[in-house]
PDB file of C-alpha atoms in Angstrom:
ATOM      1  CA  MET A  18      -0.216  -0.102  -0.273  1.00  0.00           C
ATOM      2  CA  HIS A  19       1.633   3.367  -0.824  1.00  0.00           C
ATOM      3  CA  ILE A  20       0.156   6.599   0.566  1.00  0.00           C
ATOM      4  CA  VAL A  21      -1.062   8.505  -1.908  1.00  0.00           C
ATOM      5  CA  TYR A  22      -1.975  11.853   0.292  1.00  0.00           C
ATOM      6  CA  LYS A  23      -1.919  13.825   3.962  1.00  0.00           C
ATOM      7  CA  ALA A  24      -5.162  14.889   4.192  1.00  0.00           C
ATOM      8  CA  ASP A  25      -4.825  18.403   5.995  1.00  0.00           C
ATOM      9  CA  ASN A  26      -8.762  17.389   7.222  1.00  0.00           C
ATOM     10  CA  LEU A  27     -10.883  14.665   6.184  1.00  0.00           C
ATOM     11  CA  PHE A  28     -13.541  16.413   3.946  1.00  0.00           C
ATOM     12  CA  ASP A  29      -9.480  16.542   1.735  1.00  0.00           C
ATOM     13  CA  ALA A  30      -9.321  13.133   2.342  1.00  0.00           C
ATOM     14  CA  HIS A  31     -12.915  11.929   1.327  1.00  0.00           C
ATOM     15  CA  LEU A  32     -12.797  13.816  -1.765  1.00  0.00           C
ATOM     16  CA  VAL A  33      -9.049  12.692  -3.035  1.00  0.00           C
ATOM     17  CA  LYS A  34     -10.576   8.080  -1.333  1.00  0.00           C
ATOM     18  CA  HIS A  35     -13.820   9.770  -3.891  1.00  0.00           C
ATOM     19  CA  ALA A  36     -11.831  10.573  -6.548  1.00  0.00           C
ATOM     20  CA  LEU A  37      -9.550   7.681  -6.201  1.00  0.00           C
ATOM     21  CA  GLU A  38     -12.207   5.070  -6.303  1.00  0.00           C
ATOM     22  CA  ASP A  39     -14.282   6.929  -9.296  1.00  0.00           C
ATOM     23  CA  ALA A  40     -11.250   6.404 -11.302  1.00  0.00           C
ATOM     24  CA  GLY A  41     -11.434   2.249 -10.467  1.00  0.00           C
ATOM     25  CA  ILE A  42      -8.246   2.727  -8.313  1.00  0.00           C
ATOM     26  CA  PRO A  43      -9.207   1.073  -4.344  1.00  0.00           C
ATOM     27  CA  ALA A  44      -8.391   3.690  -1.547  1.00  0.00           C
ATOM     28  CA  PHE A  45      -8.592   3.746   2.022  1.00  0.00           C
ATOM     29  CA  VAL A  46      -8.539   6.755   4.920  1.00  0.00           C
ATOM     30  CA  PHE A  47      -5.858   5.529   8.030  1.00  0.00           C
ATOM     31  CA  GLY A  48      -6.207   7.858  10.479  1.00  0.00           C
ATOM     32  CA  GLU A  49      -9.922   8.929  10.370  1.00  0.00           C
ATOM     33  CA  SER A  50     -10.872   6.960  13.738  1.00  0.00           C
ATOM     34  CA  LEU A  51      -8.058   8.801  15.184  1.00  0.00           C
ATOM     35  CA  LEU A  52      -9.593  12.572  14.809  1.00  0.00           C
ATOM     36  CA  GLY A  53     -12.012  11.928  18.297  1.00  0.00           C
ATOM     37  CA  GLY A  54      -8.881   9.989  20.273  1.00  0.00           C
ATOM     38  CA  MET A  55      -7.610  14.011  21.012  1.00  0.00           C
ATOM     39  CA  GLY A  56     -10.993  15.668  22.520  1.00  0.00           C
ATOM     40  CA  GLU A  57     -10.529  19.241  21.282  1.00  0.00           C
ATOM     41  CA  LEU A  58      -7.363  19.886  20.983  1.00  0.00           C
ATOM     42  CA  PRO A  59      -6.130  19.679  16.782  1.00  0.00           C
ATOM     43  CA  LEU A  60      -4.394  16.399  15.505  1.00  0.00           C
ATOM     44  CA  PHE A  61      -2.376  17.161  12.321  1.00  0.00           C
ATOM     45  CA  GLY A  62      -0.469  14.349  10.211  1.00  0.00           C
ATOM     46  CA  VAL A  63      -2.790  11.064  10.943  1.00  0.00           C
ATOM     47  CA  LEU A  64      -5.111  11.284   7.755  1.00  0.00           C
ATOM     48  CA  ARG A  65      -3.760   9.068   4.940  1.00  0.00           C
ATOM     49  CA  VAL A  66      -5.404   8.596   1.976  1.00  0.00           C
ATOM     50  CA  GLY A  67      -3.349   5.030   0.945  1.00  0.00           C
ATOM     51  CA  ILE A  68      -3.151   2.734  -2.917  1.00  0.00           C
ATOM     52  CA  PRO A  69      -2.554  -0.477  -3.883  1.00  0.00           C
ATOM     53  CA  ASP A  70       1.246   0.302  -5.796  1.00  0.00           C
ATOM     54  CA  ALA A  71       0.506  -0.252  -8.718  1.00  0.00           C
ATOM     55  CA  ALA A  72      -1.869   2.346  -8.593  1.00  0.00           C
ATOM     56  CA  ARG A  73       0.789   4.853  -8.436  1.00  0.00           C
ATOM     57  CA  PRO A  74       1.515   6.915 -11.814  1.00  0.00           C
ATOM     58  CA  GLN A  75      -2.575   6.614 -11.875  1.00  0.00           C
ATOM     59  CA  ALA A  76      -3.276   8.120  -8.484  1.00  0.00           C
ATOM     60  CA  GLU A  77      -0.412  10.864  -9.026  1.00  0.00           C
ATOM     61  CA  ASP A  78      -2.457  12.547 -11.949  1.00  0.00           C
ATOM     62  CA  ILE A  79      -5.607  12.165 -10.185  1.00  0.00           C
ATOM     63  CA  GLY A  80      -4.846  13.919  -7.093  1.00  0.00           C
ATOM     64  CA  ALA A  81      -2.869  16.767  -8.523  1.00  0.00           C
ATOM     65  CA  ALA A  82      -6.161  17.454 -11.410  1.00  0.00           C
ATOM     66  CA  LEU A  83      -7.847  17.801  -7.605  1.00  0.00           C
ATOM     67  CA  ASP A  84      -5.726  20.838  -6.257  1.00  0.00           C
ATOM     68  CA  LEU A  85      -6.708  21.059  -3.175  1.00  0.00           C
ATOM     69  CA  GLY A  86      -3.968  23.842  -2.365  1.00  0.00           C
ATOM     70  CA  HIS A  87      -1.123  22.083  -2.459  1.00  0.00           C
ATOM     71  CA  ALA A  88       1.683  22.285  -4.929  1.00  0.00           C
ATOM     72  CA  ARG A  89       1.271  20.639  -7.659  1.00  0.00           C
ATOM     73  CA  ASP A  90       4.945  20.266  -8.955  1.00  0.00           C
ATOM     74  CA  ALA A  91       5.707  18.428  -5.053  1.00  0.00           C
ATOM     75  CA  PRO A  92       6.419  14.885  -5.528  1.00  0.00           C
ATOM     76  CA  ILE A  93       4.972  12.072  -3.201  1.00  0.00           C
ATOM     77  CA  SER A  94       7.313  10.827  -1.273  1.00  0.00           C
ATOM     78  CA  ASP A  95       6.528   8.094   1.395  1.00  0.00           C
ATOM     79  CA  ALA A  96       9.574   9.838   3.949  1.00  0.00           C
ATOM     80  CA  ASP A  97       7.482  12.985   4.057  1.00  0.00           C
ATOM     81  CA  ASP A  98       6.652  13.319   7.463  1.00  0.00           C
ATOM     82  CA  ILE A  99       5.357  16.993   7.419  1.00  0.00           C
ATOM     83  CA  ALA A 100       2.358  17.399   9.510  1.00  0.00           C
ATOM     84  CA  GLY A 101      -1.170  18.749   6.397  1.00  0.00           C
ATOM     85  CA  LEU A 102       1.151  18.136   3.619  1.00  0.00           C
ATOM     86  CA  PRO A 103       0.477  15.876   0.371  1.00  0.00           C
ATOM     87  CA  ALA A 104       2.978  13.253  -0.200  1.00  0.00           C
TER      88      ALA A 104
END
């Protein structure tokens, strides 16, 4: 499984997930159940959208087409752990 998007909020995570699923790519939102665990304190960097490794090239194009306010030219990196930024 590859993390294709790191979301700032649940809405963005599900927008990406549904766009991927509409293209026939199975997607899963990781960290969704953790949001209520911190109460009223903001919890950043836990929402991630995962896809099968084989779908990575197509998923990158779909994520870039959504234009959710992040730089399109930023490459997806598995090592990128900056909270709230796309992978």
